[in-house]
Amino acid sequence: MEMLVASRVVMGGLGGFRNAGSMFRGGGGGPIGAAGGLAGFAGKFTDRFKGNSYVRDAVVQGGVRMGAGGPLGFIGRAFGGLAAKNGATLTGDSIASVANRPPNQSGGIAGGIADRSLGNYLPNLKGKSLSGTQITGGKIATTATGADGRTSSISLYNASQFEKPNSPHSVLTASDGSQWYQMASGTGASEFFGTPNFMGATSEAAQVSATFPSAEEGTSLRTVGDGVLEASGASGNSLWYSGAYFNEPEAPHTVMQDSNGVDWYAMNPNAESPAFEVGEAAGEYNCAQFKQFMPGYEQDISSVNFSGSQEGHFEVRHDDGSGTAFYDATRYETPRGDYNTYEDARGSQWYAIHGDPAVERRPVYEDGKPVYDGENVRAVQTETVRYRATPNKFDEPHSRNNSENHAPKRK
């Protein structure tokens, strides 16, 4: 009797279709199932086929049918088409039957029902305003528009069908347990690679461990900007930069992954120079501090110039007038020419560059103005050290251009 009534509705002309449409609208626009819009006279369709297959078959272009063939399949697809036009959504299983198939068997889902349904398959897109959604075998594309009007082009690739992308991406788990590489570009792309919120409190240890499984035990994190975390731990303090926001830096770092598969560049903690003291009377103390700090440096020193210590470098002088400049290897590039590498008492690396004694003429100033002897500026000779090369400081990580991403290769 249900089949006869269903056939009558489908073939009963315009009035019958209107009645069917109102029935689906009355279902609230949710996934059509045994308790959905067909709970009345046609409800047992859902007992006969895989959940929502009649709607799925009605909207899939090409691919393998899930529902029955013949008149029964025709009626099911007719009802599925009505449901799709009147706000129905596909279940995660229905989308999986397309997205997880090989491309030559999957067919595709597009249009409004694809926009409405994708969140049932990929939970991170639930509730997002999506448009232009295309679902095919192993690949999903959509455009997300945020509340602020910024848009993001989202591309997703099935991890079992595609190699890991070279571009920034996260790894998502769909409702069927399959894993997908998610890539985003556009003005709103950062929303899909959100920076975790940490306050730097020790009580957040479990959250840090869950977000960064490979983080050193005891590490605390503090969010200091979009895509930037400040890490503190036994190894020292450093900044971590999200690969979704920044290009990979040249300075020494470790690549870490968060629980969503996003790469983070954990910068090596900067070396710390000794606590030198100011004043002429502190010369002997500073020399002793240096010997304790750099035990592998055997040459005697006569003084320490630590004016650049905040920038990661300082200089020692020797009795013969020569000098050695030390540069923190985490902040400076490898020097050109001759240099040595020393390890301080804390295990940090320093580049050491030898300098020869020299004498230079320096103008004399009083009250900020040069002093003249006739027409010439008065000058005095000053002993100094001349270095043949000075290493360049590493640049800060550059913000990434999220205007486009490169699709990964199929396996």
Short mmCIF file of C-alpha atoms in Angstrom, two decimals:
data_model
loop_
_atom_site.label_atom_id
_atom_site.label_comp_id
_atom_site.label_asym_id
_atom_site.label_seq_id
_atom_site.Cartn_x
_atom_site.Cartn_y
_atom_site.Cartn_z
CA MET A 1 0.00 0.00 0.00
CA GLU A 2 2.87 2.40 0.79
CA MET A 3 4.40 1.74 -2.63
CA LEU A 4 1.09 2.41 -4.38
CA VAL A 5 0.58 5.67 -2.51
CA ALA A 6 4.17 6.70 -3.25
CA SER A 7 3.68 6.00 -6.95
CA ARG A 8 0.46 8.00 -6.94
CA VAL A 9 2.20 10.98 -5.39
CA VAL A 10 5.12 10.84 -7.82
CA MET A 11 2.97 10.36 -10.93
CA GLY A 12 -0.03 12.35 -9.86
CA GLY A 13 1.03 15.54 -11.58
CA LEU A 14 1.86 18.95 -10.24
CA GLY A 15 -0.47 18.72 -7.26
CA GLY A 16 1.15 15.51 -6.10
CA PHE A 17 4.62 17.05 -6.33
CA ARG A 18 3.48 20.05 -4.32
CA ASN A 19 2.16 17.77 -1.62
CA ALA A 20 5.43 15.82 -1.56
CA GLY A 21 7.39 19.06 -1.38
CA SER A 22 5.42 20.32 1.60
CA MET A 23 5.98 16.98 3.30
CA PHE A 24 9.78 17.35 2.96
CA ARG A 25 9.68 20.97 4.08
CA GLY A 26 7.82 19.82 7.13
CA GLY A 27 10.75 17.55 7.94
CA GLY A 28 12.76 20.58 9.07
CA GLY A 29 15.44 20.36 6.41
CA GLY A 30 17.51 17.84 8.41
CA PRO A 31 18.86 14.48 7.27
CA ILE A 32 15.98 12.40 5.96
CA GLY A 33 15.77 9.13 7.90
CA ALA A 34 13.35 6.86 9.68
CA ALA A 35 12.53 9.67 12.11
CA GLY A 36 12.75 12.46 9.49
CA GLY A 37 10.39 13.85 6.88
CA LEU A 38 9.39 10.40 5.61
CA ALA A 39 8.25 9.10 8.98
CA GLY A 40 4.72 8.95 7.60
CA PHE A 41 3.44 6.83 4.75
CA ALA A 42 6.84 6.40 3.00
CA GLY A 43 9.01 6.00 6.08
CA LYS A 44 10.00 2.42 5.37
CA PHE A 45 12.11 3.49 2.40
CA THR A 46 14.86 4.07 4.94
CA ASP A 47 14.60 0.50 6.19
CA ARG A 48 15.17 -0.89 2.72
CA PHE A 49 18.27 1.05 1.66
CA LYS A 50 21.47 2.48 3.18
CA GLY A 51 20.60 5.63 5.07
CA ASN A 52 19.53 8.48 2.81
CA SER A 53 20.49 6.58 -0.36
CA TYR A 54 17.36 7.72 -2.22
CA VAL A 55 18.37 11.37 -1.75
CA ARG A 56 22.00 10.55 -2.48
CA ASP A 57 21.18 8.75 -5.75
CA ALA A 58 18.95 11.63 -6.86
CA VAL A 59 21.74 14.20 -6.64
CA VAL A 60 24.88 12.21 -7.61
CA GLN A 61 25.99 12.94 -11.16
CA GLY A 62 27.46 9.66 -12.47
CA GLY A 63 28.98 7.06 -10.23
CA VAL A 64 27.55 3.88 -8.75
CA ARG A 65 23.93 3.74 -7.54
CA MET A 66 23.33 2.73 -3.93
CA GLY A 67 19.55 2.25 -4.07
CA ALA A 68 17.36 -0.21 -5.91
CA GLY A 69 16.85 -0.23 -9.66
CA GLY A 70 13.67 -0.44 -11.69
CA PRO A 71 10.40 1.27 -10.69
CA LEU A 72 11.31 1.09 -7.01
CA GLY A 73 14.60 2.89 -7.63
CA PHE A 74 12.85 5.43 -9.85
CA ILE A 75 10.34 6.26 -7.14
CA GLY A 76 13.08 6.50 -4.52
CA ARG A 77 15.15 8.87 -6.65
CA ALA A 78 12.09 10.96 -7.44
CA PHE A 79 11.42 11.40 -3.76
CA GLY A 80 15.12 12.06 -3.19
CA GLY A 81 15.09 14.82 -5.79
CA LEU A 82 12.09 16.45 -4.12
CA ALA A 83 13.80 16.19 -0.76
CA ALA A 84 16.98 17.80 -2.12
CA LYS A 85 15.05 20.71 -3.61
CA ASN A 86 13.20 21.29 -0.36
CA GLY A 87 16.10 21.52 2.07
CA ALA A 88 17.09 17.92 2.82
CA THR A 89 20.71 17.17 3.67
CA LEU A 90 22.83 14.10 3.04
CA THR A 91 24.15 11.99 5.87
CA GLY A 92 27.87 11.47 6.37
CA ASP A 93 27.54 7.91 5.07
CA SER A 94 25.96 9.11 1.85
CA ILE A 95 28.75 11.61 1.25
CA ALA A 96 31.36 8.98 2.12
CA SER A 97 29.94 6.70 -0.58
CA VAL A 98 31.09 9.31 -3.11
CA ALA A 99 34.10 10.92 -1.45
CA ASN A 100 35.81 7.66 -0.53
CA ARG A 101 35.37 5.93 -3.89
CA PRO A 102 37.96 5.97 -6.68
CA PRO A 103 37.40 8.90 -9.06
CA ASN A 104 36.27 6.67 -11.93
CA GLN A 105 33.46 5.21 -9.81
CA SER A 106 32.49 7.99 -7.43
CA GLY A 107 30.52 10.45 -9.50
CA GLY A 108 30.01 13.83 -7.86
CA ILE A 109 27.71 15.86 -5.64
CA ALA A 110 27.30 19.60 -6.09
CA GLY A 111 24.78 22.39 -5.65
CA GLY A 112 22.86 23.48 -2.59
CA ILE A 113 22.56 20.04 -1.07
CA ALA A 114 26.36 19.67 -1.18
CA ASP A 115 26.75 23.04 0.57
CA ARG A 116 24.23 22.06 3.26
CA SER A 117 25.51 18.52 3.78
CA LEU A 118 29.30 18.73 3.87
CA GLY A 119 29.32 19.51 7.59
CA ASN A 120 27.68 16.14 8.25
CA TYR A 121 30.79 14.49 6.83
CA LEU A 122 33.50 16.91 8.00
CA PRO A 123 32.64 18.11 11.52
CA ASN A 124 34.95 21.15 11.39
CA LEU A 125 32.75 22.59 8.61
CA LYS A 126 29.51 22.10 10.52
CA GLY A 127 27.60 25.37 10.69
CA LYS A 128 29.88 27.13 8.18
CA SER A 129 28.40 29.15 5.31
CA LEU A 130 29.56 27.15 2.30
CA SER A 131 29.08 27.71 -1.42
CA GLY A 132 30.23 26.14 -4.67
CA THR A 133 30.83 22.78 -3.00
CA GLN A 134 32.10 19.99 -5.26
CA ILE A 135 32.39 16.46 -3.84
CA THR A 136 34.11 13.81 -5.96
CA GLY A 137 36.23 10.72 -5.42
CA GLY A 138 39.08 11.64 -3.09
CA LYS A 139 38.67 15.39 -3.49
CA ILE A 140 36.36 18.02 -2.02
CA ALA A 141 36.35 21.74 -2.81
CA THR A 142 34.21 24.48 -1.27
CA THR A 143 34.23 28.19 -0.43
CA ALA A 144 33.58 29.30 3.14
CA THR A 145 32.39 32.81 4.02
CA GLY A 146 32.89 34.01 7.58
CA ALA A 147 30.67 36.32 9.62
CA ASP A 148 33.09 39.16 8.78
CA GLY A 149 32.59 38.58 5.03
CA ARG A 150 36.08 37.16 4.45
CA THR A 151 36.15 34.14 2.16
CA SER A 152 38.35 31.05 2.06
CA SER A 153 38.82 28.54 -0.71
CA ILE A 154 38.97 25.14 0.96
CA SER A 155 40.47 22.10 -0.77
CA LEU A 156 40.42 18.67 0.84
CA TYR A 157 42.29 15.58 -0.36
CA ASN A 158 41.75 12.03 0.82
CA ALA A 159 44.93 10.87 2.56
CA SER A 160 44.58 7.35 1.17
CA GLN A 161 44.45 8.66 -2.40
CA PHE A 162 46.87 11.63 -2.27
CA GLU A 163 50.41 12.23 -1.07
CA LYS A 164 51.03 14.65 1.78
CA PRO A 165 50.86 18.25 0.43
CA ASN A 166 53.88 20.53 0.41
CA SER A 167 51.67 23.53 1.13
CA PRO A 168 50.36 24.32 4.66
CA HIS A 169 47.58 21.97 5.66
CA SER A 170 45.81 20.34 8.54
CA VAL A 171 44.69 16.73 8.85
CA LEU A 172 40.98 16.13 9.49
CA THR A 173 39.07 13.00 10.39
CA ALA A 174 35.72 12.60 8.61
CA SER A 175 32.61 11.00 10.08
CA ASP A 176 33.53 7.64 8.51
CA GLY A 177 37.02 7.68 10.09
CA SER A 178 38.87 8.55 6.87
CA GLN A 179 41.59 11.22 7.01
CA TRP A 180 41.74 14.28 4.78
CA TYR A 181 44.38 16.93 4.07
CA GLN A 182 42.73 20.34 4.37
CA MET A 183 44.26 23.34 2.59
CA ALA A 184 42.89 26.88 2.74
CA SER A 185 43.64 30.09 0.84
CA GLY A 186 42.11 33.54 0.77
CA THR A 187 41.49 36.35 3.24
CA GLY A 188 39.77 34.09 5.76
CA ALA A 189 42.19 31.15 5.55
CA SER A 190 43.60 31.69 9.04
CA GLU A 191 40.23 30.70 10.54
CA PHE A 192 40.91 27.13 9.46
CA PHE A 193 44.33 27.06 11.12
CA GLY A 194 43.35 28.70 14.37
CA THR A 195 46.03 29.49 16.96
CA PRO A 196 45.40 27.54 20.18
CA ASN A 197 44.78 29.76 23.19
CA PHE A 198 47.29 29.30 26.01
CA MET A 199 47.91 31.52 29.03
CA GLY A 200 51.30 30.12 30.04
CA ALA A 201 49.90 28.48 33.18
CA THR A 202 51.26 25.20 34.57
CA SER A 203 47.66 24.00 34.91
CA GLU A 204 47.51 23.83 31.08
CA ALA A 205 50.00 20.94 30.94
CA ALA A 206 47.38 18.43 29.79
CA GLN A 207 46.13 20.83 27.09
CA VAL A 208 49.70 21.45 25.85
CA SER A 209 50.38 17.71 25.69
CA ALA A 210 47.12 17.04 23.84
CA THR A 211 47.74 19.85 21.32
CA PHE A 212 51.47 19.11 20.81
CA PRO A 213 52.07 15.41 21.58
CA SER A 214 55.82 15.71 20.88
CA ALA A 215 56.38 18.77 23.11
CA GLU A 216 59.03 18.42 25.80
CA GLU A 217 57.55 17.50 29.16
CA GLY A 218 57.11 20.56 31.34
CA THR A 219 56.73 22.96 28.39
CA SER A 220 54.31 25.83 28.99
CA LEU A 221 52.87 27.90 26.15
CA ARG A 222 51.49 31.41 25.89
CA THR A 223 49.66 32.78 22.84
CA VAL A 224 51.31 36.05 21.79
CA GLY A 225 49.77 36.61 18.33
CA ASP A 226 48.10 35.02 15.33
CA GLY A 227 50.11 31.90 14.63
CA VAL A 228 52.72 32.67 17.31
CA LEU A 229 53.27 30.93 20.66
CA GLU A 230 55.89 31.63 23.33
CA ALA A 231 57.31 28.42 24.78
CA SER A 232 59.05 28.07 28.14
CA GLY A 233 60.73 24.92 29.38
CA ALA A 234 63.89 23.27 30.63
CA SER A 235 65.71 24.14 27.39
CA GLY A 236 64.87 27.85 27.68
CA ASN A 237 62.40 30.24 26.09
CA SER A 238 61.60 30.46 22.38
CA LEU A 239 58.90 31.36 19.89
CA TRP A 240 56.88 28.86 17.86
CA TYR A 241 55.49 29.94 14.47
CA SER A 242 52.58 28.24 12.72
CA GLY A 243 53.37 27.01 9.22
CA ALA A 244 49.88 28.14 8.19
CA TYR A 245 50.82 31.76 8.89
CA PHE A 246 54.59 31.86 8.26
CA ASN A 247 57.12 30.55 5.76
CA GLU A 248 59.68 28.14 7.19
CA PRO A 249 62.49 30.23 8.73
CA GLU A 250 66.19 29.88 7.97
CA ALA A 251 67.19 30.18 11.62
CA PRO A 252 67.71 26.89 13.54
CA HIS A 253 64.39 25.35 14.50
CA THR A 254 62.49 22.11 15.00
CA VAL A 255 59.38 21.25 12.96
CA MET A 256 56.57 20.06 15.21
CA GLN A 257 53.02 19.03 14.40
CA ASP A 258 49.95 19.87 16.40
CA SER A 259 47.07 17.45 16.90
CA ASN A 260 45.42 18.75 13.68
CA GLY A 261 48.49 17.99 11.57
CA VAL A 262 49.58 21.65 11.19
CA ASP A 263 53.36 22.20 11.12
CA TRP A 264 54.84 24.56 13.72
CA TYR A 265 58.40 25.94 13.59
CA ALA A 266 59.80 25.80 17.13
CA MET A 267 62.79 28.13 17.15
CA ASN A 268 65.88 27.00 19.03
CA PRO A 269 66.17 28.95 22.31
CA ASN A 270 68.63 31.84 22.02
CA ALA A 271 71.95 31.58 23.81
CA GLU A 272 72.37 33.82 26.86
CA SER A 273 75.54 35.79 27.51
CA PRO A 274 76.94 36.02 31.07
CA ALA A 275 75.71 38.65 33.54
CA PHE A 276 78.56 41.12 32.97
CA GLU A 277 78.85 44.22 35.15
CA VAL A 278 79.32 47.87 34.15
CA GLY A 279 82.26 50.04 35.22
CA GLU A 280 86.05 50.07 35.07
CA ALA A 281 86.33 48.23 38.39
CA ALA A 282 84.32 45.33 36.97
CA GLY A 283 86.96 44.40 34.37
CA GLU A 284 88.56 41.59 36.38
CA TYR A 285 85.13 40.26 37.41
CA ASN A 286 83.92 40.21 33.79
CA CYS A 287 87.02 38.33 32.63
CA ALA A 288 86.41 35.69 35.31
CA GLN A 289 82.76 35.45 34.29
CA PHE A 290 83.77 34.86 30.69
CA LYS A 291 86.21 32.06 31.60
CA GLN A 292 83.45 30.23 33.50
CA PHE A 293 80.99 30.85 30.68
CA MET A 294 83.27 29.71 27.83
CA PRO A 295 85.51 27.02 29.39
CA GLY A 296 86.79 25.81 26.02
CA TYR A 297 88.37 29.17 25.16
CA GLU A 298 91.97 28.89 26.38
CA GLN A 299 93.50 32.23 25.35
CA ASP A 300 93.84 34.81 28.15
CA ILE A 301 91.72 37.93 27.84
CA SER A 302 92.21 41.45 29.17
CA SER A 303 88.70 42.91 28.86
CA VAL A 304 85.14 42.26 27.72
CA ASN A 305 82.96 44.50 25.53
CA PHE A 306 79.37 43.35 26.07
CA SER A 307 77.53 46.32 24.53
CA GLY A 308 75.93 44.03 21.92
CA SER A 309 74.91 41.22 24.27
CA GLN A 310 71.21 42.00 23.90
CA GLU A 311 71.62 41.37 20.17
CA GLY A 312 73.39 38.07 20.73
CA HIS A 313 77.05 39.07 20.38
CA PHE A 314 79.95 40.34 22.51
CA GLU A 315 83.72 40.80 22.19
CA VAL A 316 86.79 39.96 24.27
CA ARG A 317 90.20 41.66 23.98
CA HIS A 318 93.67 40.14 24.41
CA ASP A 319 96.94 41.58 25.77
CA ASP A 320 98.41 41.90 22.27
CA GLY A 321 95.56 44.19 21.17
CA SER A 322 93.69 41.56 19.14
CA GLY A 323 90.17 40.44 19.88
CA THR A 324 87.58 37.74 19.35
CA ALA A 325 83.92 38.45 18.58
CA PHE A 326 81.32 35.84 19.62
CA TYR A 327 77.94 35.46 17.85
CA ASP A 328 74.99 33.36 18.99
CA ALA A 329 74.52 30.57 16.41
CA THR A 330 70.73 30.63 16.84
CA ARG A 331 70.55 34.29 15.76
CA TYR A 332 73.35 34.63 13.20
CA GLU A 333 74.16 32.93 9.92
CA THR A 334 77.35 30.91 9.50
CA PRO A 335 80.20 33.42 9.09
CA ARG A 336 82.21 33.70 5.90
CA GLY A 337 85.92 33.12 6.08
CA ASP A 338 87.79 31.76 9.09
CA TYR A 339 85.95 31.17 12.32
CA ASN A 340 85.71 28.72 15.21
CA THR A 341 82.70 27.34 17.05
CA TYR A 342 82.62 27.20 20.85
CA GLU A 343 80.11 25.72 23.25
CA ASP A 344 79.29 27.68 26.39
CA ALA A 345 78.69 26.19 29.84
CA ARG A 346 74.95 25.88 29.10
CA GLY A 347 75.51 23.92 25.89
CA SER A 348 74.75 26.75 23.42
CA GLN A 349 76.85 27.27 20.29
CA TRP A 350 78.77 30.49 19.48
CA TYR A 351 80.68 31.50 16.35
CA ALA A 352 84.08 33.01 17.23
CA ILE A 353 85.79 35.36 14.74
CA HIS A 354 89.35 36.57 15.35
CA GLY A 355 90.20 40.25 14.84
CA ASP A 356 93.58 41.95 14.39
CA PRO A 357 94.70 45.03 16.35
CA ALA A 358 94.34 48.32 14.52
CA VAL A 359 94.48 52.07 15.11
CA GLU A 360 91.84 54.46 13.78
CA ARG A 361 91.35 58.23 13.92
CA ARG A 362 88.14 59.35 15.54
CA PRO A 363 86.78 62.93 15.55
CA VAL A 364 86.51 64.77 18.84
CA TYR A 365 83.06 66.03 19.89
CA GLU A 366 81.98 68.44 22.59
CA ASP A 367 78.31 68.97 23.41
CA GLY A 368 77.44 66.90 20.38
CA LYS A 369 79.40 69.10 17.99
CA PRO A 370 82.77 68.41 16.32
CA VAL A 371 85.81 70.34 17.58
CA TYR A 372 87.90 72.12 14.91
CA ASP A 373 91.57 72.93 14.75
CA GLY A 374 91.45 75.66 12.17
CA GLU A 375 89.62 74.22 9.20
CA ASN A 376 90.12 70.59 10.18
CA VAL A 377 88.16 68.52 12.66
CA ARG A 378 90.26 67.54 15.66
CA ALA A 379 90.84 63.76 15.82
CA VAL A 380 92.51 61.33 18.18
CA GLN A 381 94.04 57.94 17.54
CA THR A 382 92.23 55.04 19.18
CA GLU A 383 93.24 51.42 19.46
CA THR A 384 90.62 49.08 18.05
CA VAL A 385 90.18 45.65 16.50
CA ARG A 386 89.49 45.09 12.81
CA TYR A 387 87.42 42.06 11.80
CA ARG A 388 87.47 40.84 8.24
CA ALA A 389 83.83 39.67 8.30
CA THR A 390 80.72 40.04 10.39
CA PRO A 391 77.94 37.42 10.12
CA ASN A 392 74.45 38.44 9.09
CA LYS A 393 71.61 38.14 11.52
CA PHE A 394 68.78 35.76 10.61
CA ASP A 395 65.56 37.44 9.47
CA GLU A 396 62.38 37.01 11.45
CA PRO A 397 60.00 34.45 9.87
CA HIS A 398 58.09 36.00 6.97
CA SER A 399 54.30 35.92 6.83
CA ARG A 400 53.00 33.39 4.36
CA ASN A 401 51.07 34.43 1.26
CA ASN A 402 47.86 32.39 1.48
CA SER A 403 46.59 33.47 -1.93
CA GLU A 404 47.05 30.01 -3.44
CA ASN A 405 48.02 26.45 -2.65
CA HIS A 406 49.47 23.68 -4.78
CA ALA A 407 47.46 20.48 -5.05
CA PRO A 408 49.24 17.30 -3.89
CA LYS A 409 49.97 14.39 -6.21
CA ARG A 410 47.78 11.31 -6.37
CA LYS A 411 49.32 8.12 -5.07
#
